[in-house]
Coordinates of C-alpha atoms in Angstrom, one line a residue:
Chain R
M2 CA -29.6 4.2 -6.8
S3 CA -30.5 4.8 -10.4
D4 CA -30.4 3.7 -13.8
E5 CA -27.6 5.7 -14.2
E6 CA -25.5 5.0 -11.1
R7 CA -25.5 1.3 -11.6
R8 CA -24.4 1.3 -15.2
G9 CA -20.2 0.7 -16.1
V10 CA -18.8 -0.3 -13.1
T11 CA -15.2 -1.1 -13.3
A12 CA -13.0 -3.2 -11.3
F13 CA -9.1 -4.3 -10.6
V14 CA -7.9 -7.7 -10.4
P15 CA -4.0 -7.7 -10.3
G16 CA -2.7 -10.1 -12.2
H17 CA -1.1 -13.4 -10.3
I18 CA 2.3 -16.3 -11.2
T19 CA 1.9 -18.6 -9.2
A20 CA 5.4 -19.7 -7.8
F21 CA 4.9 -23.2 -7.8
F22 CA 1.8 -25.7 -7.1
S23 CA 0.5 -29.5 -6.4
A24 CA -3.3 -30.2 -7.6
H25 CA -6.1 -30.6 -5.0
R26 CA -9.0 -32.1 -6.6
T27 CA -13.0 -33.8 -4.7
D28 CA -16.6 -33.7 -6.1
D29 CA -17.1 -30.1 -5.1
R30 CA -15.5 -27.5 -7.4
D31 CA -15.9 -25.2 -3.3
T32 CA -13.4 -28.2 -2.7
T33 CA -11.2 -27.9 -5.2
G34 CA -7.6 -26.1 -5.2
S35 CA -3.9 -25.7 -5.4
R36 CA -1.7 -25.3 -2.8
G37 CA 1.1 -23.1 -3.6
A38 CA 2.8 -19.7 -3.5
G39 CA 3.3 -16.5 -5.8
V40 CA 2.7 -12.9 -6.1
T41 CA -0.2 -10.7 -6.9
L42 CA 1.4 -7.8 -9.7
S43 CA 0.6 -4.3 -9.7
N44 CA -0.4 -5.6 -13.1
G45 CA -3.2 -6.3 -13.5
V46 CA -6.7 -6.7 -15.4
E47 CA -9.8 -4.2 -14.9
V48 CA -12.5 -5.1 -16.3
T49 CA -16.0 -3.1 -17.0
V50 CA -19.3 -4.3 -16.3
D51 CA -22.2 -3.4 -18.2
P52 CA -25.6 -4.9 -18.3
T53 CA -27.9 -5.3 -21.0
S54 CA -30.2 -7.9 -22.5
D55 CA -27.0 -8.4 -24.4
R56 CA -24.0 -10.2 -23.4
R57 CA -20.9 -9.8 -24.7
V58 CA -17.7 -10.0 -23.8
T59 CA -14.2 -8.4 -25.1
L60 CA -10.4 -8.5 -24.2
D61 CA -8.6 -5.7 -25.0
G62 CA -11.7 -4.2 -27.7
R63 CA -11.8 -8.1 -29.3
R64 CA -14.6 -10.1 -29.1
V65 CA -13.5 -13.4 -27.6
D66 CA -14.9 -16.5 -25.8
V67 CA -14.0 -17.1 -21.8
A68 CA -15.5 -20.2 -20.1
P69 CA -14.9 -17.9 -16.4
V70 CA -16.3 -15.4 -17.1
D71 CA -19.6 -17.1 -18.8
G72 CA -19.9 -18.6 -15.4
V73 CA -19.8 -15.8 -13.6
L74 CA -22.3 -14.2 -15.5
D75 CA -24.3 -17.9 -15.7
E76 CA -24.1 -18.1 -11.5
L77 CA -25.2 -14.7 -10.7
G78 CA -27.7 -14.1 -13.4
V79 CA -26.7 -10.8 -14.7
E80 CA -26.6 -11.0 -18.6
A81 CA -23.6 -7.7 -19.5
A82 CA -21.2 -6.4 -21.8
V83 CA -17.8 -6.6 -19.9
E84 CA -15.3 -5.5 -21.1
A85 CA -11.5 -5.9 -20.4
T86 CA -8.0 -4.3 -21.2
T87 CA -5.4 -5.4 -19.9
T88 CA -1.2 -5.1 -20.6
L89 CA -0.1 -9.0 -19.3
P90 CA 1.0 -11.3 -21.5
I91 CA -1.9 -14.5 -22.1
G92 CA -1.6 -17.4 -21.4
A93 CA 1.7 -17.2 -20.3
G94 CA 0.6 -17.7 -16.4
F95 CA 0.4 -14.8 -15.3
G96 CA -4.1 -15.7 -14.0
V97 CA -5.6 -13.2 -16.6
S98 CA -8.5 -15.8 -16.5
G99 CA -9.1 -15.8 -12.8
A100 CA -8.1 -11.5 -13.1
F101 CA -11.0 -12.1 -16.1
A102 CA -13.9 -14.0 -13.7
L103 CA -12.7 -12.3 -10.6
G104 CA -13.5 -9.5 -11.9
T105 CA -16.7 -9.7 -13.9
A106 CA -18.1 -11.3 -10.6
L107 CA -16.9 -7.8 -8.1
A108 CA -18.3 -5.6 -11.0
A109 CA -21.0 -7.2 -11.9
N110 CA -22.1 -7.8 -8.6
A111 CA -22.3 -4.0 -7.9
A112 CA -23.5 -3.0 -11.7
A113 CA -26.7 -5.1 -11.7
A114 CA -27.6 -4.3 -7.7
C115 CA -27.0 -7.7 -6.8
T116 CA -26.3 -8.1 -2.8
H117 CA -23.6 -10.8 -2.3
T118 CA -20.0 -10.7 0.5
E119 CA -16.7 -10.7 -1.2
N120 CA -16.4 -14.2 -0.1
E121 CA -19.5 -15.5 -2.0
L122 CA -18.3 -13.4 -5.3
V123 CA -14.4 -15.0 -5.3
S124 CA -16.5 -18.6 -4.4
V125 CA -18.2 -17.6 -8.1
A126 CA -15.7 -16.9 -9.8
H127 CA -13.2 -19.8 -8.2
R128 CA -15.9 -22.4 -9.2
A129 CA -15.8 -21.0 -12.8
E130 CA -12.5 -22.2 -13.1
V131 CA -12.2 -25.1 -12.5
A132 CA -15.3 -25.9 -14.0
A133 CA -13.5 -24.2 -17.6
G134 CA -9.9 -25.8 -16.1
T135 CA -8.6 -22.6 -16.2
G136 CA -7.2 -22.6 -13.4
L137 CA -6.8 -24.0 -9.5
G138 CA -5.5 -21.7 -7.0
D139 CA -6.2 -18.1 -9.1
V140 CA -8.5 -16.7 -7.6
V141 CA -8.6 -17.0 -4.0
A142 CA -4.8 -15.6 -4.2
Q143 CA -5.8 -13.3 -6.4
A144 CA -8.6 -12.3 -3.8
R145 CA -6.3 -11.5 -1.2
G146 CA -4.0 -9.6 -2.9
G147 CA 0.5 -8.8 -1.7
V148 CA 2.5 -12.3 -2.0
P149 CA -0.2 -15.9 -1.0
V150 CA 0.5 -19.0 0.4
R151 CA -2.3 -21.2 0.0
L152 CA -2.7 -23.5 3.0
E153 CA -4.8 -25.7 1.8
P154 CA -7.2 -25.7 -1.2
G155 CA -10.7 -24.2 -2.2
A156 CA -12.9 -21.6 -2.1
P157 CA -13.4 -18.7 0.7
G158 CA -14.4 -21.1 3.4
H159 CA -12.8 -24.5 2.6
G160 CA -9.8 -23.2 1.6
A161 CA -6.4 -21.4 3.6
L162 CA -4.5 -18.3 2.7
D163 CA -1.5 -16.7 4.3
G164 CA 1.0 -14.4 3.5
I165 CA 4.9 -13.4 3.4
P166 CA 4.8 -9.7 4.9
A167 CA 7.1 -8.3 1.7
R168 CA 6.9 -6.5 -1.5
S169 CA 9.4 -6.2 -4.3
R170 CA 9.9 -5.1 -8.1
V171 CA 9.3 -7.3 -11.2
E172 CA 10.2 -7.9 -13.8
Y173 CA 9.2 -10.4 -16.1
V174 CA 9.2 -11.9 -20.2
T175 CA 7.7 -14.1 -21.7
F176 CA 8.7 -16.8 -24.4
G177 CA 5.1 -18.5 -24.5
D178 CA 2.3 -19.5 -24.3
L179 CA 1.7 -23.7 -22.3
S180 CA -1.7 -23.9 -21.6
T181 CA -3.2 -24.5 -17.3
E182 CA -6.3 -26.3 -19.6
T183 CA -3.4 -29.5 -20.9
V184 CA -1.3 -29.7 -17.4
L185 CA -3.9 -29.5 -15.0
S186 CA -5.8 -32.1 -17.3
G187 CA -3.2 -34.8 -17.5
D188 CA -1.3 -36.7 -15.0
T189 CA -0.2 -34.6 -12.4
T190 CA 1.5 -36.5 -9.6
R191 CA 5.0 -35.9 -9.9
L192 CA 3.9 -32.2 -10.3
S193 CA 1.1 -31.8 -7.1
R194 CA 4.9 -34.3 -5.2
A195 CA 7.4 -31.5 -6.3
G196 CA 4.2 -28.6 -5.0
E197 CA 3.3 -30.1 -1.9
R198 CA 8.0 -30.7 -0.9
A199 CA 8.5 -26.4 -2.3
L200 CA 5.6 -25.6 0.3
G201 CA 7.0 -27.7 3.3
G202 CA 10.1 -25.2 2.4
L203 CA 8.1 -22.2 1.8
L204 CA 6.9 -22.6 5.1
D205 CA 10.7 -23.1 6.4
E206 CA 11.8 -20.1 5.6
P207 CA 8.8 -17.6 4.6
T208 CA 10.3 -15.2 2.6
L209 CA 10.9 -13.5 -1.0
P210 CA 14.8 -15.7 -1.7
R211 CA 13.3 -18.8 0.1
L212 CA 9.8 -18.5 -2.7
M213 CA 12.2 -18.5 -5.5
A214 CA 14.6 -21.5 -4.5
E215 CA 11.5 -23.7 -4.0
S216 CA 9.6 -22.3 -7.8
R217 CA 13.0 -22.9 -9.3
R218 CA 13.7 -26.4 -7.3
F219 CA 9.3 -27.4 -8.9
A220 CA 9.8 -26.4 -12.4
A221 CA 13.1 -29.2 -12.5
D222 CA 11.0 -31.2 -10.7
A223 CA 8.1 -31.5 -11.8
G224 CA 10.2 -31.2 -15.3
L225 CA 7.9 -28.3 -16.8
L226 CA 11.1 -25.8 -18.0
T227 CA 11.8 -25.5 -22.2
E228 CA 16.0 -24.9 -23.1
R229 CA 14.6 -21.0 -23.1
V230 CA 13.0 -19.7 -19.5
A231 CA 16.1 -22.1 -18.2
D232 CA 18.7 -20.3 -19.4
A233 CA 17.0 -16.4 -18.7
V234 CA 16.7 -18.5 -15.5
A235 CA 20.4 -19.4 -15.0
A236 CA 21.4 -15.8 -16.7
V237 CA 20.1 -13.9 -13.0
S238 CA 21.1 -15.9 -10.8
E239 CA 24.6 -15.2 -13.0
V240 CA 24.2 -12.2 -11.7
G241 CA 23.2 -13.2 -8.1
G242 CA 19.9 -12.9 -9.3
E243 CA 16.9 -14.7 -8.6
A244 CA 14.7 -15.9 -11.5
S245 CA 12.2 -18.6 -11.9
M246 CA 9.1 -19.7 -14.0
A247 CA 5.7 -18.8 -14.4
M248 CA 3.4 -21.2 -13.8
L249 CA 2.0 -22.4 -15.8
G250 CA 3.4 -20.1 -19.1
E251 CA 7.0 -19.7 -20.4
T252 CA 7.5 -16.3 -18.6
V253 CA 10.7 -16.2 -16.5
F254 CA 10.5 -13.0 -13.3
A255 CA 12.6 -11.8 -11.1
L256 CA 12.4 -10.2 -8.0
G257 CA 14.3 -6.4 -8.1
T258 CA 16.0 -6.4 -11.0
G259 CA 17.4 -9.5 -12.1
L260 CA 16.4 -10.1 -15.5
T261 CA 17.0 -5.7 -16.5
D262 CA 21.2 -7.3 -14.8
A263 CA 21.5 -10.2 -17.0
G264 CA 20.3 -8.6 -19.9
Y265 CA 17.1 -8.9 -20.7
D266 CA 15.1 -6.4 -21.5
P267 CA 12.1 -7.2 -19.7
E268 CA 8.5 -5.8 -18.3
V269 CA 8.5 -4.5 -15.0
C270 CA 5.7 -4.1 -11.8
H271 CA 5.8 -4.9 -8.2
T272 CA 4.2 -6.8 -5.8
Y273 CA 0.4 -5.5 -5.0
P274 CA -0.7 -5.1 -1.4
A275 CA -4.2 -5.4 -2.3
G276 CA -5.9 -8.3 -3.8
A277 CA -9.6 -7.3 -6.5
S278 CA -11.3 -4.4 -5.9
L279 CA -14.4 -2.1 -7.3
V280 CA -12.4 1.0 -8.5
D281 CA -12.7 4.6 -6.7
L282 CA -16.8 5.1 -7.6
A283 CA -17.9 9.0 -6.7
E284 CA -20.1 8.5 -4.0
Chain N
M10 CA 20.3 -8.3 3.9
S11 CA 23.5 -5.8 5.6
D12 CA 22.9 -3.5 8.9
E13 CA 22.1 -0.7 7.3
E14 CA 19.5 -2.2 4.7
R15 CA 17.8 -3.5 8.1
R16 CA 16.9 -0.4 9.8
G17 CA 13.8 1.8 9.4
V18 CA 11.3 -0.5 7.5
T19 CA 8.0 1.4 8.3
A20 CA 4.9 -0.5 8.1
F21 CA 1.3 1.2 7.0
V22 CA -1.5 -0.1 9.1
P23 CA -5.3 1.3 8.2
G24 CA -7.3 2.9 10.5
H25 CA -10.8 1.2 11.0
I26 CA -14.6 2.2 12.8
T27 CA -15.9 -0.8 14.2
A28 CA -19.9 0.2 12.9
F29 CA -21.3 -2.9 15.4
F30 CA -19.3 -6.3 17.1
S31 CA -20.4 -8.4 20.3
A32 CA -17.3 -9.7 22.5
H33 CA -15.5 -13.5 22.3
R34 CA -13.7 -14.2 25.9
T35 CA -12.2 -17.3 26.2
D36 CA -8.6 -18.9 28.5
D37 CA -6.8 -18.6 25.1
R38 CA -6.0 -14.9 23.1
D39 CA -6.0 -16.0 20.1
T40 CA -9.7 -17.7 19.8
T41 CA -10.7 -14.4 22.2
G42 CA -12.1 -11.6 19.7
S43 CA -15.0 -10.4 19.1
R44 CA -17.9 -10.6 15.6
G45 CA -18.7 -7.6 13.8
A46 CA -18.3 -4.8 10.9
G47 CA -16.6 -2.3 9.9
V48 CA -14.8 0.5 7.7
T49 CA -11.4 -0.1 6.8
L50 CA -10.0 3.3 6.7
S51 CA -7.2 5.7 3.7
N52 CA -6.5 7.7 7.5
G53 CA -3.9 5.3 9.7
V54 CA -0.7 4.6 11.1
E55 CA 2.3 5.2 10.3
V56 CA 4.8 2.3 11.7
T57 CA 8.7 2.4 11.8
V58 CA 11.1 -0.1 13.4
D59 CA 14.5 0.5 13.8
P60 CA 16.5 -2.4 16.4
T61 CA 17.9 -0.6 18.6
S62 CA 19.4 -2.1 21.7
D63 CA 17.2 0.4 24.1
R64 CA 13.4 0.1 23.4
R65 CA 11.4 3.1 22.9
V66 CA 8.2 4.4 21.5
T67 CA 7.0 7.7 19.8
L68 CA 4.0 8.6 18.6
D69 CA 3.7 11.8 17.3
G70 CA 7.1 12.1 18.2
R71 CA 5.8 11.8 21.6
R72 CA 7.2 9.3 24.3
V73 CA 4.2 6.7 25.1
D74 CA 3.9 3.6 27.0
V75 CA 1.7 1.3 24.7
A76 CA 1.3 -1.9 26.0
P77 CA -0.3 -3.7 22.8
V78 CA 3.2 -2.2 21.3
D79 CA 5.8 -4.2 24.9
G80 CA 3.5 -7.1 24.0
V81 CA 4.2 -7.7 19.8
L82 CA 8.2 -6.8 20.2
D83 CA 8.0 -8.3 23.9
E84 CA 6.6 -11.8 21.1
L85 CA 8.8 -11.3 19.3
G86 CA 11.6 -11.0 20.7
V87 CA 12.3 -7.3 18.6
E88 CA 14.5 -4.5 20.9
A89 CA 14.0 -1.0 19.0
A90 CA 12.4 2.4 18.9
V91 CA 9.5 1.8 17.3
E92 CA 8.3 6.2 16.1
A93 CA 3.5 6.0 15.5
T94 CA 3.0 8.8 13.1
T95 CA -1.0 9.2 12.7
T96 CA -3.7 11.5 11.0
L97 CA -6.9 9.6 13.1
P98 CA -7.4 11.3 16.4
I99 CA -6.1 8.6 19.2
G100 CA -9.1 6.9 21.9
A101 CA -11.5 8.0 19.4
G102 CA -12.9 4.6 17.7
F103 CA -10.5 4.7 14.8
G104 CA -8.1 1.0 16.3
V105 CA -5.3 3.3 17.3
S106 CA -3.5 0.7 19.6
G107 CA -5.0 -2.3 16.5
A108 CA -2.7 -0.5 14.0
F109 CA 0.1 0.7 15.9
A110 CA 0.3 -3.1 17.4
L111 CA 0.0 -4.6 14.2
G112 CA 2.3 -2.1 12.2
T113 CA 5.0 -2.9 15.5
A114 CA 4.8 -6.7 14.0
L115 CA 5.1 -5.6 10.4
A116 CA 7.5 -3.1 10.7
A117 CA 9.6 -5.0 13.3
N118 CA 10.0 -8.2 12.0
A119 CA 11.5 -7.0 8.3
A120 CA 14.0 -5.2 10.2
A121 CA 15.0 -7.3 12.3
A122 CA 15.5 -10.1 9.9
C123 CA 12.1 -12.6 11.3
T124 CA 11.1 -14.7 8.8
H125 CA 7.2 -15.0 10.1
T126 CA 4.3 -15.2 7.7
E127 CA 1.4 -12.8 7.9
N128 CA -1.1 -14.8 10.1
E129 CA 2.0 -15.5 12.0
L130 CA 3.1 -11.0 12.4
V131 CA -1.6 -10.9 12.8
S132 CA -2.2 -13.3 15.9
V133 CA 1.0 -11.5 17.4
A134 CA -0.7 -8.3 17.5
H135 CA -4.5 -9.4 18.0
R136 CA -3.2 -11.4 21.0
A137 CA -1.3 -8.3 22.8
E138 CA -4.6 -6.4 21.9
V139 CA -6.3 -9.3 23.5
A140 CA -3.7 -9.0 26.7
A141 CA -4.0 -5.1 27.1
G142 CA -7.7 -5.5 26.8
T143 CA -7.1 -2.3 24.5
G144 CA -9.4 -4.3 21.4
L145 CA -10.5 -7.6 20.3
G146 CA -11.4 -7.0 16.0
D147 CA -9.0 -4.0 14.9
V148 CA -6.1 -5.8 14.6
V149 CA -8.4 -8.3 11.9
A150 CA -9.7 -6.4 11.1
Q151 CA -7.2 -4.1 9.7
A152 CA -4.8 -6.1 8.3
R153 CA -8.1 -7.4 6.0
G154 CA -9.0 -4.3 4.5
G155 CA -11.9 -2.8 2.7
V156 CA -15.7 -3.0 4.6
P157 CA -15.0 -6.6 6.7
V158 CA -17.1 -8.3 8.1
R159 CA -16.5 -10.4 10.9
L160 CA -17.8 -13.9 11.3
E161 CA -15.7 -16.0 13.5
P162 CA -14.2 -14.5 16.0
G163 CA -10.0 -13.8 16.3
A164 CA -6.8 -15.0 15.6
P165 CA -6.5 -16.2 11.3
G166 CA -7.0 -19.6 11.8
H167 CA -9.5 -19.3 14.7
G168 CA -11.5 -16.0 13.3
A169 CA -13.3 -15.7 10.0
L170 CA -13.5 -12.5 7.3
D171 CA -15.9 -11.7 4.3
G172 CA -16.3 -8.4 3.5
I173 CA -18.4 -6.1 1.7
P174 CA -17.5 -5.6 -2.1
A175 CA -18.0 -2.0 -1.9
R176 CA -15.5 0.8 -1.0
S177 CA -16.7 5.0 0.2
R178 CA -15.2 8.4 0.7
V179 CA -16.2 8.7 4.7
E180 CA -16.8 11.2 6.9
Y181 CA -16.0 11.4 10.3
V182 CA -16.3 14.7 13.0
T183 CA -15.2 13.4 17.1
F184 CA -16.3 15.3 20.0
G185 CA -14.6 13.4 22.1
D186 CA -12.9 9.5 23.9
L187 CA -14.2 6.5 24.8
S188 CA -12.1 4.9 27.9
T189 CA -12.7 0.8 24.9
E190 CA -10.9 -0.2 28.0
T191 CA -14.0 0.3 30.2
V192 CA -16.4 0.0 27.9
L193 CA -15.0 -4.3 27.4
S194 CA -14.5 -4.9 30.7
G195 CA -17.7 -4.2 31.9
D196 CA -20.6 -6.1 31.5
T197 CA -20.8 -6.3 27.4
T198 CA -23.9 -8.5 27.2
R199 CA -26.3 -6.5 26.0
L200 CA -23.7 -4.7 24.3
S201 CA -23.0 -7.8 22.6
R202 CA -26.6 -9.2 21.7
A203 CA -27.1 -6.1 20.2
G204 CA -24.3 -6.7 18.3
E205 CA -25.1 -10.3 17.4
R206 CA -28.7 -9.2 15.4
A207 CA -26.8 -6.2 14.3
L208 CA -24.1 -8.8 12.3
G209 CA -27.0 -10.7 11.0
G210 CA -28.9 -8.1 10.0
L211 CA -26.0 -7.4 8.0
L212 CA -25.4 -10.7 6.4
D213 CA -28.9 -10.8 5.5
E214 CA -28.0 -7.5 3.0
P215 CA -25.0 -6.8 3.1
T216 CA -24.8 -3.3 1.7
L217 CA -22.4 0.1 3.2
P218 CA -27.1 1.9 3.6
R219 CA -27.7 -1.8 5.8
L220 CA -24.3 -1.5 7.8
M221 CA -24.6 2.2 8.0
A222 CA -28.7 1.4 10.4
E223 CA -27.6 -1.5 11.5
S224 CA -24.4 0.2 13.1
R225 CA -27.2 2.9 14.5
R226 CA -29.5 0.2 15.9
F227 CA -26.4 -1.4 17.6
A228 CA -25.9 1.5 18.7
A229 CA -28.8 2.8 20.6
D230 CA -29.9 -1.0 21.9
A231 CA -26.6 -0.9 23.3
G232 CA -26.9 2.1 26.0
L233 CA -23.5 4.3 24.1
L234 CA -25.4 7.4 21.9
T235 CA -24.5 10.8 23.7
E236 CA -25.9 13.5 23.3
R237 CA -24.1 14.8 20.9
V238 CA -22.5 11.4 18.6
A239 CA -26.9 11.2 18.6
D240 CA -27.3 15.1 17.9
A241 CA -24.2 14.1 15.2
V242 CA -26.6 10.7 13.4
A243 CA -29.8 12.8 12.6
A244 CA -28.6 16.2 11.4
V245 CA -26.4 13.5 8.6
S246 CA -30.6 11.7 8.2
E247 CA -32.4 14.9 8.1
V248 CA -30.1 15.9 5.2
G249 CA -31.0 12.2 4.1
G250 CA -26.9 11.1 4.9
E251 CA -25.8 8.0 6.5
A252 CA -24.1 8.4 9.6
S253 CA -23.6 6.6 13.3
M254 CA -21.3 6.2 16.3
A255 CA -18.2 4.8 15.8
M256 CA -17.6 1.7 17.9
L257 CA -15.9 2.8 21.4
G258 CA -15.4 6.4 20.8
E259 CA -17.2 9.6 20.9
T260 CA -16.9 10.5 17.5
V261 CA -19.5 10.6 14.6
F262 CA -18.4 8.7 10.6
A263 CA -20.6 9.1 7.8
L264 CA -20.5 8.0 4.0
G265 CA -20.1 10.2 0.8
T266 CA -20.9 13.6 2.3
G267 CA -23.0 13.6 4.6
L268 CA -21.6 15.0 7.6
T269 CA -20.5 18.1 4.9
D270 CA -24.4 17.9 3.8
A271 CA -25.3 18.6 6.9
G272 CA -23.5 21.6 7.9
Y273 CA -20.1 19.8 9.9
D274 CA -16.6 20.5 9.0
P275 CA -15.8 16.8 9.5
E276 CA -12.7 15.2 8.7
V277 CA -12.5 13.7 5.1
C278 CA -11.0 10.1 4.0
H279 CA -12.0 6.8 2.0
T280 CA -12.0 2.9 2.9
Y281 CA -9.2 1.5 2.0
P282 CA -9.0 -1.8 -0.1
A283 CA -5.5 -3.2 1.3
G284 CA -4.7 -5.0 4.2
A285 CA -1.8 -3.5 6.3
S286 CA 1.2 -4.6 4.9
L287 CA 4.9 -2.4 4.8
V288 CA 6.0 0.9 2.1
D289 CA 6.8 0.0 -0.4
L290 CA 10.7 -0.7 0.1
A291 CA 13.4 0.1 -2.6
E292 CA 15.1 -3.6 -3.7

């Protein structure tokens, strides 16, 4: 492979809205993670990695400090210009930090001609997210795609995943951000109890409507609902739709045309059938 | 959900070429399977399931008896018209029977409003393939997508998968069929020893070129090469390309433009980044 071919490798990582979760911490970042479920999205993060001696990380053209991205580059031993672009809102419950970390891992591995497997790269990104406190389950969900159910917490080889065999249009509106780090660094006992209950309910009836119902119950039980979110969820229910709150962001997501039918002007995407992957390379 | 909405659900399952494998049999169809590696393909099988009282299974418009498809319908308790179409050659090492079974499971689950998870549906299709003797590892590979490495044999919850983070154009030519059932029902000791060696080699250097090199070594060690296959593989090597034999079929597959460069007129597709899934439903 020539030096030129190694440059500028791009990966796409789907967004991920967590519908509900429980937090599981150990002394080991590989076994730390979350149980729960959510939807991966056709709107995601595109990450291009170009090895250079000078590390430079940008998001939509602006210099950013993203701890999980630095963690990935450090563990892989790669110095690079990392450019990410996304249409997703930041800090609003779409797993942008996890996507940024996972995309960096996949693209850096290819760009720097490392020879890690996919499980190893997912583990690198998962550990970096856990270490940064920015997420517990987005990376493994984004590596899988579809409608992921996190049965057991942790990186590949430790965690366990399943999925709901369904596809759907997904709409969302964002009113503001919530700090995942703040919520995750606080007492998550009540939240985790609600999350375990929601997962049990979903596994009794693994369908998209049940996922949304368990997510609504979780948001209420965990005490996370804001007034704007509660109003939008109620408005979608009133027109017969299915909506809930994204964990963790002041974001409402709905199946089908739920938010449109309720009079909102949402962003529109779909569940994404594939996990994170390199963008097609000419070969 | 109305009766009309439940009808005619379609799933797409990528083709899968096994590059090498070892066979692992137990008394339990869930833990029986294969280790090995291969490539999933953008050419695959589209399966439409329409529940009726009268079971009717067709492939490209012709009535067929496909034991794994009957096994899936029996286990799900669904009677249906099952129509499959494919551009892949049959019985030539592309995992058509596994794709047919897995597509039937996914589409029947949705069409008959069953509520199984993806892992459950993959397990149903895997067990049906094992019981029919038509395959050991295609189903779990086709459920994953990408360039799957089967680390441990068996259905979800028993087996373990990884992947090579790469994409490629794939070319193939088929000279004839080989019976998977005949090879798998014979003595697979020598073959499995070669397969274990190949997997060890690939895990030392998990890249596409190494996958192809291990596949060539496996084909020779396992004594499966026919003259036409050996000639085509050699012709691709002579022009600097990477080719090997599909397990199990009289088929040669190559990365990039290997077969074209060697003067063949191959079919052309690509590695497929997603696993099997329902074809987008209007919602």
